[in-house]
Structure formats: structure tokens, C-alpha cells
PDB file of C-alpha atoms in Angstrom:
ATOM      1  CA  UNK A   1     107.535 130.945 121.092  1.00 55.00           C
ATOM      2  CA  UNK A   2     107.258 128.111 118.850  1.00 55.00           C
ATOM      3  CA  UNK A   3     111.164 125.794 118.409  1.00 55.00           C
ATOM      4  CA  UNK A   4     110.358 123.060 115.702  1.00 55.00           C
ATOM      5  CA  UNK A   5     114.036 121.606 116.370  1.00 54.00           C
ATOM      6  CA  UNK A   6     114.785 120.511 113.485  1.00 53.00           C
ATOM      7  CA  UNK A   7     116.574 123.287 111.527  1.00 59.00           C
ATOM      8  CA  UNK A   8     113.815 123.622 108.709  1.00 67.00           C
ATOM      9  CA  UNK A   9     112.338 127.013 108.615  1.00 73.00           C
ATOM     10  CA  UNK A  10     109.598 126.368 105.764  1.00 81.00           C
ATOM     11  CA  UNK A  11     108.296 123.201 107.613  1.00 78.00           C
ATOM     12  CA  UNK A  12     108.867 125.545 110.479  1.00 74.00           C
ATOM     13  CA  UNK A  13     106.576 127.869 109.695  1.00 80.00           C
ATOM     14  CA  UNK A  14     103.821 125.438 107.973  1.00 83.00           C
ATOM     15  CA  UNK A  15     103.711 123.964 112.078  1.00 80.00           C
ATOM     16  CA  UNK A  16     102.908 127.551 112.723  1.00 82.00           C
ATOM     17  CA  UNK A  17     100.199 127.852 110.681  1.00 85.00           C
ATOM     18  CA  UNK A  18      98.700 125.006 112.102  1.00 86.00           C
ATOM     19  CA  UNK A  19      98.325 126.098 115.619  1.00 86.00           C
ATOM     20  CA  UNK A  20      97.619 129.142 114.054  1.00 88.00           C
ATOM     21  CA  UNK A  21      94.479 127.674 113.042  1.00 89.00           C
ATOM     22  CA  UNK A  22      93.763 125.429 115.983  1.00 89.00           C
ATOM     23  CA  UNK A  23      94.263 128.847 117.763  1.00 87.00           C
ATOM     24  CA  UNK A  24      91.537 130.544 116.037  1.00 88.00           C
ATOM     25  CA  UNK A  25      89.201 128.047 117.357  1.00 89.00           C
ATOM     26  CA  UNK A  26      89.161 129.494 120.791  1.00 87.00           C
ATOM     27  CA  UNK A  27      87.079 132.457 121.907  1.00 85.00           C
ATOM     28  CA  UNK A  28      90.281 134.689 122.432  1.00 85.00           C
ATOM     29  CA  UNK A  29      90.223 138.194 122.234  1.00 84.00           C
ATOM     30  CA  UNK A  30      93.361 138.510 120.127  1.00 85.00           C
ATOM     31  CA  UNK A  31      96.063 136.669 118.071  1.00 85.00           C
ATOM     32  CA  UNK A  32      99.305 138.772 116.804  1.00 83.00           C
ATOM     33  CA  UNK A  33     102.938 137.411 115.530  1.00 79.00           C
ATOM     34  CA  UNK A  34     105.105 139.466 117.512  1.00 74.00           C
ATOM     35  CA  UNK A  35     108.003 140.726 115.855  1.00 69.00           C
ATOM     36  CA  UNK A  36     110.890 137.568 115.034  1.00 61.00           C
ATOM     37  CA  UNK A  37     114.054 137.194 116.953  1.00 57.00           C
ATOM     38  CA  UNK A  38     117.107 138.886 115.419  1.00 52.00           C
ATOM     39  CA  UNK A  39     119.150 136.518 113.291  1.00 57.00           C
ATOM     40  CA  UNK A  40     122.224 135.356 114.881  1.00 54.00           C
ATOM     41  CA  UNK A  41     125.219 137.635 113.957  1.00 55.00           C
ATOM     42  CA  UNK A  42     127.716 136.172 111.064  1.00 63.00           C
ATOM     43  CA  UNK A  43     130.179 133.891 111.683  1.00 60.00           C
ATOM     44  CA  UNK A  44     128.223 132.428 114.482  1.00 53.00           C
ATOM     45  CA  UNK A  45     126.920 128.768 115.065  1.00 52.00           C
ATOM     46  CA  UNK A  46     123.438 128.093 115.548  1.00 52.00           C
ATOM     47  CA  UNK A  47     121.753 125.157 117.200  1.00 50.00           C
ATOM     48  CA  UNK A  48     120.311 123.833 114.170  1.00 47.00           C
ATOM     49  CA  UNK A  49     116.639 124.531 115.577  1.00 48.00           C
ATOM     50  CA  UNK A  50     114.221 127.157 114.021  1.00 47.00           C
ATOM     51  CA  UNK A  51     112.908 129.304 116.364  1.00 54.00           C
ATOM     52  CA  UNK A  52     109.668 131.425 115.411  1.00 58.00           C
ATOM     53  CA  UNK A  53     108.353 134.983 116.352  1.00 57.00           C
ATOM     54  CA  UNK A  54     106.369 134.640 119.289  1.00 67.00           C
ATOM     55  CA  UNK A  55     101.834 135.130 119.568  1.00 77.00           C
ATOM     56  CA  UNK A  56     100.755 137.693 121.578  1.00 79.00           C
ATOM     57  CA  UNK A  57      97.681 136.254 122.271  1.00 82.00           C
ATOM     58  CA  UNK A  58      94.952 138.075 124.438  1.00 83.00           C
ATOM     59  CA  UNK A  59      92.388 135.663 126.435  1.00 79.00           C
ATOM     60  CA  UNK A  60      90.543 138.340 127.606  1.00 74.00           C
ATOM     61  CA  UNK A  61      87.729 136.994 130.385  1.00 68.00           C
ATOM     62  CA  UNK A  62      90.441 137.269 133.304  1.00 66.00           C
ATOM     63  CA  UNK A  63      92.650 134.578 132.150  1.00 68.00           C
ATOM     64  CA  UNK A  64      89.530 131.986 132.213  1.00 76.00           C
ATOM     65  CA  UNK A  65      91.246 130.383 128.796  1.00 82.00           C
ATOM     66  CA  UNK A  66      94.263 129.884 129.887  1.00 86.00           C
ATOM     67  CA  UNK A  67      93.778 126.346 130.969  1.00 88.00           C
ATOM     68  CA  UNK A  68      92.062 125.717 127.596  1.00 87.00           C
ATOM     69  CA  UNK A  69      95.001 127.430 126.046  1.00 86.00           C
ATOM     70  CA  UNK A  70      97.757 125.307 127.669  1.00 86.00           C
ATOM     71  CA  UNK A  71      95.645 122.041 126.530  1.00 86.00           C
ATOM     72  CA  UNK A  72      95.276 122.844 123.354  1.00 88.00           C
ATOM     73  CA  UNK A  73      99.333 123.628 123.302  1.00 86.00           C
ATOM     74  CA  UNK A  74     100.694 120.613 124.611  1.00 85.00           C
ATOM     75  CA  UNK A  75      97.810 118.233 122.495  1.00 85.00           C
ATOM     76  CA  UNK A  76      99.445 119.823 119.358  1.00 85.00           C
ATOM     77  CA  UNK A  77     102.894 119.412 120.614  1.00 83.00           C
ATOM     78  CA  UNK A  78     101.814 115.863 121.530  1.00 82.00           C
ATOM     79  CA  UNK A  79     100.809 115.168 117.976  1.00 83.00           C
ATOM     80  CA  UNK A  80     103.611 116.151 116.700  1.00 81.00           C
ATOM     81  CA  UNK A  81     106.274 114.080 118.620  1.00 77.00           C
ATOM     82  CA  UNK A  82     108.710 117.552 118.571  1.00 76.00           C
ATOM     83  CA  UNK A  83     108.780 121.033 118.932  1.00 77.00           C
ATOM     84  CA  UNK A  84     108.751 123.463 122.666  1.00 80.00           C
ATOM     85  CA  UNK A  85     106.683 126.156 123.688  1.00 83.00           C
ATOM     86  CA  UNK A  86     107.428 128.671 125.561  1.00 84.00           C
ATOM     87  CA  UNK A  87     104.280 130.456 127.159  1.00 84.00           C
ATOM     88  CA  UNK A  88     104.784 133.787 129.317  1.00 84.00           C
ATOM     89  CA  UNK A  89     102.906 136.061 131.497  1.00 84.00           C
ATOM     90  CA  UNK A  90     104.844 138.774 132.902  1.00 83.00           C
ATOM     91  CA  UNK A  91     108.172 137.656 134.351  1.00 87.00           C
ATOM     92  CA  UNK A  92     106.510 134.267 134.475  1.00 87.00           C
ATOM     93  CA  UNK A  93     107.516 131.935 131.841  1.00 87.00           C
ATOM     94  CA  UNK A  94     106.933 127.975 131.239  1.00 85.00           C
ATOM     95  CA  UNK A  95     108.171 125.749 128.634  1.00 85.00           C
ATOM     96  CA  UNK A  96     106.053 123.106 127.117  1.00 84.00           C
ATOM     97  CA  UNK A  97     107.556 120.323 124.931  1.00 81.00           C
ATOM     98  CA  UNK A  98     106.115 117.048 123.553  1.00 76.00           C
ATOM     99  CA  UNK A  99     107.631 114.660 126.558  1.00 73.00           C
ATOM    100  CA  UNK A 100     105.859 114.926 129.337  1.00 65.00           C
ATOM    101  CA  UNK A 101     107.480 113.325 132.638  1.00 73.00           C
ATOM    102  CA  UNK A 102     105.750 113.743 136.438  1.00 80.00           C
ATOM    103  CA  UNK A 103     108.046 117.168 137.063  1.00 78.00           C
ATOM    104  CA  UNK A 104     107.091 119.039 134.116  1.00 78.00           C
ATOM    105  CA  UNK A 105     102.984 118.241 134.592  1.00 81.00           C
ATOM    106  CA  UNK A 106     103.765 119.402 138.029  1.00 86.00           C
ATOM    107  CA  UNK A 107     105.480 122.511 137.084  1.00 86.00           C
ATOM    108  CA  UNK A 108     102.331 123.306 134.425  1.00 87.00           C
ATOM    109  CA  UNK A 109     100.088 122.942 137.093  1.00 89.00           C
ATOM    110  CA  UNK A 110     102.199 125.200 139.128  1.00 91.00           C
ATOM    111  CA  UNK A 111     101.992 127.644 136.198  1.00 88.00           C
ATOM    112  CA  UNK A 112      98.172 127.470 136.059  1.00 89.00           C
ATOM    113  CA  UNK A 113      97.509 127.644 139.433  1.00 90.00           C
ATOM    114  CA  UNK A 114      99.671 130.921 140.007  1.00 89.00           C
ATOM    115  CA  UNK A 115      97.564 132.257 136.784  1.00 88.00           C
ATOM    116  CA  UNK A 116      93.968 131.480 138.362  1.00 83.00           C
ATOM    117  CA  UNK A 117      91.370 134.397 137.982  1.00 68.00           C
TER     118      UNK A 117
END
């Protein structure tokens, strides 16, 4: 789940397309847009952040990517200053955002290590 945080769904969307395609540089056995969120109902404030559909993506080979994959995540988020994502396997979720402080690399390493195949 991709949150650009800045309320701009075009530009939004264009950041999308750009992992997108830094995505389809891995060997991974499958890249889908899962369906979007339902729109907040009427009348209702919303944080001013665009959040996108989520990727289902497949790494196939036991997980083997996933280290690769999280890289590859949080170097994009990097270069972009902004933005979270949230990865998820199972009931087993992380968020990744552009600041990185000594508890979150902890917690990602965490996250890998309970993911090793």
C-alpha cells in the first residue's frame, strides 16, 4: 500500500508507476493492483493523503526476494523524501517510510528475519 501524503492523486499515481517499473526489474513471479480502498463516505474528512490500491506481488522461490524486495522499497521511498509502505504477509504487516531511525531498521529486520525461507 503505497500513501504519497500529500493529497495529490495524479502525482499519486505517477509515484506508482514508478515503482511499478522498478518492480518489474525483479525476477518476481507476479505483479497485480489489488482492488482500491473504498472512498471515504460523504460528509467525511480525510487526512489529506492519497492512499493507493495495494500490489499483490508473488516472489515465488520461497520468499528468497523478499530481502531484495524490501531494499528496493525503502531506496525508492528514500529518493523520494515522502511517501509509506505498507508490506504484508499474512497477519504480518510492516510499514516502511522514508525516515529511517535505529527502531524502525530494527523492526524491518525483525520482519525479514520472521519471513526467512
Amino acid at each position: 500500500m503505497l500513501d504519497t501524503g500529500d493529497g495529490d492523486q495524479e502525482y499519486a499515481e505517477e509515484q506508482l508507476q514508478y515503482l511499478l517499473a522498478e518492480l518489474s526489474q525483479l525476477d518476481l513471479a507476479s505483479i497485480e493492483r489489488a482492488p482500491s480502498p473504498l472512498p471515504p463516505p460523504p460528509g467525511t474528512r480525510g487526512s489529506g493523503a492519497v492512499e493507493l490500491g495495494a500490489l499483490v506481488i508473488g516472489l515465488g522461490g520461497g520468499g528468497a526476494l523478499l530481502p531484495v524486495l524490501v531494499g528496493l522499497v525503502q531506496d525508492w521511498l528514500n529518493r523520494r523524501r515522502s511517501g509509506t509502505i505498507r508490506i504484508k504477509i499474512g497477519d504480518d504487516e510492516i510499514e516502511l517510510t522514508a525516515t529511517t531511525d535505529e527502531m524502525r531498521k530494527r523492526a524491518l529486520e525483525d520482519f525479514l528475519r520472521r519471513h526467512e525461507k
